Amino acid sequence: MKKDEVLLNLQNAVVLANFEDALSWTGYGLKEGIPPFELITEGLSKGMINVGKKYEDGDYYVTDMILSSGAMNEALTILLPFLKKRKSKYLGKVVLGSVTDDIHDIGKNIVATMLIGVGFDVYDLGVNVSKEEFINKAIEVQADIVGASAFMSSTYLYQLDIKKALDEAGLTPKVKYIIGGGAVYRQWAREIGADGFANDALEAVNLCKSFVSAKGV
Amino acid sequence: MAKGIKVIACQVMEKEIISIVGRESNATFVQYEYHDKPELLHNRIQEAIECSTDYQCIILGFGLCGGAIDGILAMTCPVIIPKIDDCIPLLLGSRERYEQEKKIESGTYFLNQGWIEYGNDALKDFYKWREMYGERKALWLINEIYKAYTRVAFINSGFEDKNRYLCYAGEVANFLNVKLDVLSGNLGFIRQLLNLEWDNDNYIKLEPGQKAERCMFRP
Ligand code: B12
């Protein structure tokens, strides 16, 4: 089977959220000698971009998108160890989390999956993440980008606390700080001096890419 | 001649509100399903305001609710809005109590009779998703989406038929394999709101022609 066909099958497995196919086409691709990185960026990730579009257009429910990203993550569990072993090039390191008191995470998880899909190293701290946890992780892994999600009007003020803590720890401006989530707006990002904001996962990916390419990684 | 007070509120607190103002009152309840889509909720509420002419004032039984209230315009009479992010403080009696309960257990899913009757929960999600995707994927979704939840809190507003709902809340907790807590509801906040007792900064008052803004909700 041609490489393009395998990659297309992988895309479809993600679009249709077929966990088994995502795994088996990944295995097949590896056996055929397709580089793991390509299986991710040209296969899985392209599928996920499609899914995002379908969601934007109203053809997919949120749950469709979550299932698709689940299928992609399943395949990533096989692929990521390869990348780590070979120390392959990655675009940069991103620390992500939902802020204190916020236990919503659907949007954040999709951003995480998409970032991994284009070649970022993502450290997802989960939900209800304190500013100290963000800072400590950013220092520990020497993050390029820190991203904070807030989904509630009762929690988004914590995004400002994180910005202050990043400043105090001397991490900015080297570390870029980006924010997102249903409760926040571009204007808020400007107000708190964040380096960026994105409305959806694709925009988040482009945003992160813009930082690292500007840096020349 | 002004017709007195009009209440526009979310279905979720229908019973609580009726218990205070009575069935014959001028109350409109907006369907819960708009909860997921703040823009649509916004439109529904604005329409309801536009239909309510000749009142002395309109009281909204909503929080900022994901931005739904942002930009709401008072038309012919003042509009009163509680200064809260979502409805849970109205059910618990105060913002402080809500904060406290979330500090006790951040992974709390709150239910009252109205949420159970009209709203969403893990069990309803499961049945819906099982129809859509089959059992295996539905269970996978439940695990994924509710993984951070560690308790279900039933807010007991003290209605006679509460046991049935309490039982159901227990089923939801069981299904998620988390504990069930029963929190005593407190209608004080709703009562204050409906009795026009705004002697503190718990409320926003929009004069005719004035628009609600997000920043008004900041403490
Ligand atoms: C799904 C959902 C839930 C799920 C959460 C599951 C999960 N694991 O996350 C469940 C049902 C469990 C839930 C629970 C609750 N919820 Co809820 N929930 C929602 C809902 C409907 C959708 C959120 C969502 O996932 N959207 C889909 C994703 C794909 O979109 P997104 O979040 O915007 O993410 C995209 C972008 O923002 C961006 N992005 C996201 N993060 C980041 C980060 C960075 C760095 C960047 C650049 C970009 C970016 O990319 C993402 C992908 O495209 C919202 C309403 C809404 N429309 O926002 C309410 C909402 C957030 N919930 C609300 C409420 C009230 C609750 C409960 C309190 C209800 C209850 N009865 O207990 C509980 C929370 C309990 C607690 N202890 O706090 C309120 C919050 C009000 C407030 N305080 O501000 C909302 C706004 C609903 C409303 N209209 O009032 N909820």
mmCIF file of C-alpha atoms and ligand atoms in Angstrom, chain A residues 52 55-56 62 65-66 94-98 101-111 114-115 127 145-156 159 177-184 196-205 207-208, chain B residues 32 34-39 41 63-68 84-88 98 101-102 105-112 115 120-122 125 129 144-149 153, ligand 1:
data_model
loop_
_atom_site.group_PDB
_atom_site.id
_atom_site.type_symbol
_atom_site.label_atom_id
_atom_site.label_comp_id
_atom_site.label_asym_id
_atom_site.label_seq_id
_atom_site.Cartn_x
_atom_site.Cartn_y
_atom_site.Cartn_z
ATOM 1 C CA GLY A 52 -12.269 20.808 14.029
ATOM 2 C CA TYR A 55 -17.325 21.137 14.505
ATOM 3 C CA GLU A 56 -17.039 24.773 13.422
ATOM 4 C CA VAL A 62 -18.526 18.368 20.868
ATOM 5 C CA MET A 65 -14.667 15.930 18.561
ATOM 6 C CA ILE A 66 -13.789 14.413 21.952
ATOM 7 C CA VAL A 94 4.126 23.902 26.011
ATOM 8 C CA VAL A 95 2.783 23.725 29.560
ATOM 9 C CA LEU A 96 -1.026 23.646 29.645
ATOM 10 C CA GLY A 97 -3.686 23.548 32.322
ATOM 11 C CA SER A 98 -7.136 24.715 33.424
ATOM 12 C CA ASP A 101 -11.216 26.118 40.654
ATOM 13 C CA ASP A 102 -11.991 25.289 37.044
ATOM 14 C CA ILE A 103 -12.537 21.639 36.285
ATOM 15 C CA HIS A 104 -13.725 22.068 32.719
ATOM 16 C CA ASP A 105 -11.160 20.692 30.308
ATOM 17 C CA ILE A 106 -12.701 19.594 27.004
ATOM 18 C CA GLY A 107 -11.353 22.592 25.081
ATOM 19 C CA LYS A 108 -7.948 22.398 26.726
ATOM 20 C CA ASN A 109 -7.586 18.711 25.910
ATOM 21 C CA ILE A 110 -8.349 19.334 22.256
ATOM 22 C CA VAL A 111 -5.766 22.104 22.151
ATOM 23 C CA MET A 114 -3.625 19.352 18.304
ATOM 24 C CA LEU A 115 -0.368 20.817 19.615
ATOM 25 C CA VAL A 127 -7.584 20.846 35.857
ATOM 26 C CA ILE A 145 5.000 28.536 26.092
ATOM 27 C CA VAL A 146 2.602 28.458 29.017
ATOM 28 C CA GLY A 147 -1.106 28.183 28.192
ATOM 29 C CA ALA A 148 -3.943 28.633 30.675
ATOM 30 C CA SER A 149 -7.603 27.774 30.031
ATOM 31 C CA ALA A 150 -10.568 29.314 31.861
ATOM 32 C CA PHE A 151 -14.122 28.305 31.096
ATOM 33 C CA MET A 152 -15.950 30.194 33.827
ATOM 34 C CA SER A 153 -16.414 33.880 34.558
ATOM 35 C CA SER A 154 -15.672 32.916 38.148
ATOM 36 C CA THR A 155 -12.211 31.583 37.316
ATOM 37 C CA TYR A 156 -10.720 33.621 34.486
ATOM 38 C CA GLN A 159 -5.223 33.963 34.325
ATOM 39 C CA TYR A 177 1.999 33.235 27.888
ATOM 40 C CA ILE A 178 -1.218 32.400 26.052
ATOM 41 C CA ILE A 179 -4.784 32.095 27.244
ATOM 42 C CA GLY A 180 -8.069 30.649 26.023
ATOM 43 C CA GLY A 181 -11.313 28.920 27.036
ATOM 44 C CA GLY A 182 -14.986 29.793 26.753
ATOM 45 C CA ALA A 183 -14.882 32.509 29.414
ATOM 46 C CA VAL A 184 -12.258 34.717 27.813
ATOM 47 C CA GLY A 196 -1.710 35.602 22.736
ATOM 48 C CA PHE A 197 -5.267 34.343 22.682
ATOM 49 C CA ALA A 198 -7.064 31.817 20.488
ATOM 50 C CA ASN A 199 -10.722 31.084 19.899
ATOM 51 C CA ASP A 200 -10.213 27.483 18.888
ATOM 52 C CA ALA A 201 -7.598 24.768 18.748
ATOM 53 C CA LEU A 202 -6.438 25.452 15.203
ATOM 54 C CA GLU A 203 -5.890 29.099 16.007
ATOM 55 C CA ALA A 204 -4.053 28.006 19.169
ATOM 56 C CA VAL A 205 -1.744 25.826 17.075
ATOM 57 C CA LEU A 207 -0.375 30.986 17.565
ATOM 58 C CA CYS A 208 2.138 28.620 19.157
ATOM 59 C CA TYR B 32 -32.441 24.902 30.278
ATOM 60 C CA TYR B 34 -29.769 27.188 26.160
ATOM 61 C CA HIS B 35 -27.286 26.703 28.992
ATOM 62 C CA ASP B 36 -24.889 25.120 26.496
ATOM 63 C CA LYS B 37 -25.117 28.025 24.045
ATOM 64 C CA PRO B 38 -24.772 31.385 25.795
ATOM 65 C CA GLU B 39 -25.465 33.362 22.573
ATOM 66 C CA LEU B 41 -29.639 32.091 25.804
ATOM 67 C CA GLY B 63 -26.140 34.676 36.525
ATOM 68 C CA LEU B 64 -23.736 35.886 33.868
ATOM 69 C CA CYS B 65 -24.116 32.284 32.603
ATOM 70 C CA GLY B 66 -21.174 32.010 30.239
ATOM 71 C CA GLY B 67 -21.687 35.559 28.987
ATOM 72 C CA ALA B 68 -25.392 35.164 28.150
ATOM 73 C CA ILE B 84 -23.377 35.976 40.226
ATOM 74 C CA ASP B 85 -21.639 33.830 37.608
ATOM 75 C CA ASP B 86 -24.203 31.037 37.510
ATOM 76 C CA CYS B 87 -27.367 29.946 39.299
ATOM 77 C CA ILE B 88 -25.811 27.775 41.995
ATOM 78 C CA TYR B 98 -20.919 28.378 46.695
ATOM 79 C CA GLU B 101 -18.589 24.210 48.743
ATOM 80 C CA LYS B 102 -16.185 24.316 45.808
ATOM 81 C CA GLU B 105 -14.513 19.638 46.979
ATOM 82 C CA SER B 106 -13.547 21.220 43.676
ATOM 83 C CA GLY B 107 -14.931 18.270 41.722
ATOM 84 C CA THR B 108 -18.535 18.835 42.723
ATOM 85 C CA TYR B 109 -21.434 18.472 40.325
ATOM 86 C CA PHE B 110 -24.433 20.369 41.679
ATOM 87 C CA LEU B 111 -27.996 19.170 41.237
ATOM 88 C CA ASN B 112 -31.330 20.431 42.484
ATOM 89 C CA TRP B 115 -31.516 20.471 37.142
ATOM 90 C CA ASN B 120 -28.182 17.719 32.349
ATOM 91 C CA ASP B 121 -26.268 15.090 34.287
ATOM 92 C CA ALA B 122 -23.970 12.151 33.679
ATOM 93 C CA ASP B 125 -25.572 12.070 28.980
ATOM 94 C CA TRP B 129 -24.610 9.012 23.967
ATOM 95 C CA GLU B 144 -13.302 11.190 29.833
ATOM 96 C CA ILE B 145 -15.702 14.033 30.567
ATOM 97 C CA TYR B 146 -16.507 13.344 34.212
ATOM 98 C CA LYS B 147 -13.084 12.141 35.323
ATOM 99 C CA ALA B 148 -12.416 15.181 37.516
ATOM 100 C CA TYR B 149 -15.685 14.816 39.437
ATOM 101 C CA ALA B 153 -24.134 17.512 45.646
HETATM 102 C C1 B12 C 1 -19.339 20.888 28.640
HETATM 103 C C2 B12 C 1 -19.638 21.740 29.867
HETATM 104 C C3 B12 C 1 -19.583 21.112 31.117
HETATM 105 C C4 B12 C 1 -19.115 19.674 31.318
HETATM 106 C C5 B12 C 1 -17.579 19.735 31.505
HETATM 107 C C6 B12 C 1 -16.824 18.512 31.069
HETATM 108 C C7 B12 C 1 -15.334 18.761 31.012
HETATM 109 N N1 B12 C 1 -14.584 17.722 31.282
HETATM 110 O O1 B12 C 1 -14.845 19.840 30.694
HETATM 111 C C8 B12 C 1 -19.886 19.315 32.620
HETATM 112 C C9 B12 C 1 -21.283 18.838 32.260
HETATM 113 C C10 B12 C 1 -19.236 18.253 33.495
HETATM 114 C C11 B12 C 1 -19.975 20.693 33.277
HETATM 115 C C12 B12 C 1 -20.062 20.924 34.626
HETATM 116 C C13 B12 C 1 -20.323 22.159 35.204
HETATM 117 N N2 B12 C 1 -20.555 23.305 34.526
HETATM 118 CO CO1 B12 C 1 -20.211 23.530 32.633
HETATM 119 N N3 B12 C 1 -20.230 23.876 30.799
HETATM 120 C C14 B12 C 1 -19.986 23.122 29.752
HETATM 121 C C15 B12 C 1 -20.280 23.921 28.454
HETATM 122 C C16 B12 C 1 -21.700 23.571 28.019
HETATM 123 C C17 B12 C 1 -19.358 23.739 27.264
HETATM 124 C C18 B12 C 1 -17.844 23.894 27.515
HETATM 125 C C19 B12 C 1 -17.067 23.153 26.430
HETATM 126 O O2 B12 C 1 -16.472 22.124 26.690
HETATM 127 N N4 B12 C 1 -17.131 23.645 25.182
HETATM 128 C C20 B12 C 1 -16.528 22.977 24.020
HETATM 129 C C21 B12 C 1 -15.058 23.343 23.799
HETATM 130 C C22 B12 C 1 -14.513 22.590 22.593
HETATM 131 O O3 B12 C 1 -14.972 24.738 23.525
HETATM 132 P P1 B12 C 1 -14.099 25.707 24.442
HETATM 133 O O4 B12 C 1 -14.242 25.291 25.838
HETATM 134 O O5 B12 C 1 -14.449 27.116 24.125
HETATM 135 O O6 B12 C 1 -12.570 25.437 23.978
HETATM 136 C C23 B12 C 1 -12.015 25.929 22.755
HETATM 137 C C24 B12 C 1 -11.445 27.353 22.850
HETATM 138 O O7 B12 C 1 -11.918 28.079 23.961
HETATM 139 C C25 B12 C 1 -9.956 27.185 22.806
HETATM 140 N N5 B12 C 1 -9.203 27.013 24.061
HETATM 141 C C26 B12 C 1 -9.547 26.329 25.161
HETATM 142 N N6 B12 C 1 -8.560 26.339 26.075
HETATM 143 C C27 B12 C 1 -7.549 27.033 25.543
HETATM 144 C C28 B12 C 1 -6.280 27.343 26.060
HETATM 145 C C29 B12 C 1 -5.404 28.109 25.309
HETATM 146 C C30 B12 C 1 -4.068 28.423 25.879
HETATM 147 C C31 B12 C 1 -5.792 28.583 24.014
HETATM 148 C C32 B12 C 1 -4.875 29.418 23.249
HETATM 149 C C33 B12 C 1 -7.060 28.254 23.493
HETATM 150 C C34 B12 C 1 -7.932 27.484 24.256
HETATM 151 O O8 B12 C 1 -9.788 26.005 22.040
HETATM 152 C C35 B12 C 1 -10.810 25.066 22.417
HETATM 153 C C36 B12 C 1 -11.015 24.057 21.318
HETATM 154 O O9 B12 C 1 -11.499 24.631 20.132
HETATM 155 C C37 B12 C 1 -20.191 25.402 29.007
HETATM 156 C C38 B12 C 1 -20.962 26.447 28.211
HETATM 157 C C39 B12 C 1 -20.126 27.028 27.099
HETATM 158 N N7 B12 C 1 -20.699 27.113 25.941
HETATM 159 O O10 B12 C 1 -18.960 27.381 27.292
HETATM 160 C C40 B12 C 1 -20.689 25.215 30.446
HETATM 161 C C41 B12 C 1 -20.260 26.193 31.553
HETATM 162 C C42 B12 C 1 -18.782 26.489 31.423
HETATM 163 N N8 B12 C 1 -20.517 25.398 32.770
HETATM 164 C C43 B12 C 1 -21.087 26.058 33.710
HETATM 165 C C44 B12 C 1 -21.507 25.511 34.958
HETATM 166 C C45 B12 C 1 -22.368 26.406 35.826
HETATM 167 C C46 B12 C 1 -21.154 24.203 35.360
HETATM 168 C C47 B12 C 1 -21.427 23.553 36.739
HETATM 169 C C48 B12 C 1 -21.178 24.458 37.933
HETATM 170 C C49 B12 C 1 -22.871 23.015 36.703
HETATM 171 C C50 B12 C 1 -23.328 22.188 37.912
HETATM 172 N N9 B12 C 1 -24.595 21.907 37.911
HETATM 173 O O11 B12 C 1 -22.611 21.788 38.784
HETATM 174 C C51 B12 C 1 -20.435 22.364 36.668
HETATM 175 C C52 B12 C 1 -19.052 22.705 37.214
HETATM 176 C C53 B12 C 1 -18.895 22.276 38.641
HETATM 177 C C54 B12 C 1 -17.777 22.947 39.374
HETATM 178 N N10 B12 C 1 -17.384 22.362 40.476
HETATM 179 O O12 B12 C 1 -17.295 23.971 38.977
HETATM 180 C C55 B12 C 1 -21.244 27.518 33.343
HETATM 181 C C56 B12 C 1 -20.155 28.337 34.022
HETATM 182 C C57 B12 C 1 -20.679 29.640 34.591
HETATM 183 C C58 B12 C 1 -19.585 30.384 35.272
HETATM 184 N N11 B12 C 1 -19.420 30.196 36.582
HETATM 185 O O13 B12 C 1 -18.898 31.106 34.644
HETATM 186 C C59 B12 C 1 -21.156 27.484 31.767
HETATM 187 C C60 B12 C 1 -20.563 28.755 31.139
HETATM 188 C C61 B12 C 1 -22.598 27.270 31.271
HETATM 189 C C62 B12 C 1 -23.525 28.472 31.420
HETATM 190 N N12 B12 C 1 -24.147 28.941 30.355
HETATM 191 O O14 B12 C 1 -23.734 29.006 32.489
HETATM 192 N N13 B12 C 1 -19.934 21.670 32.322
#
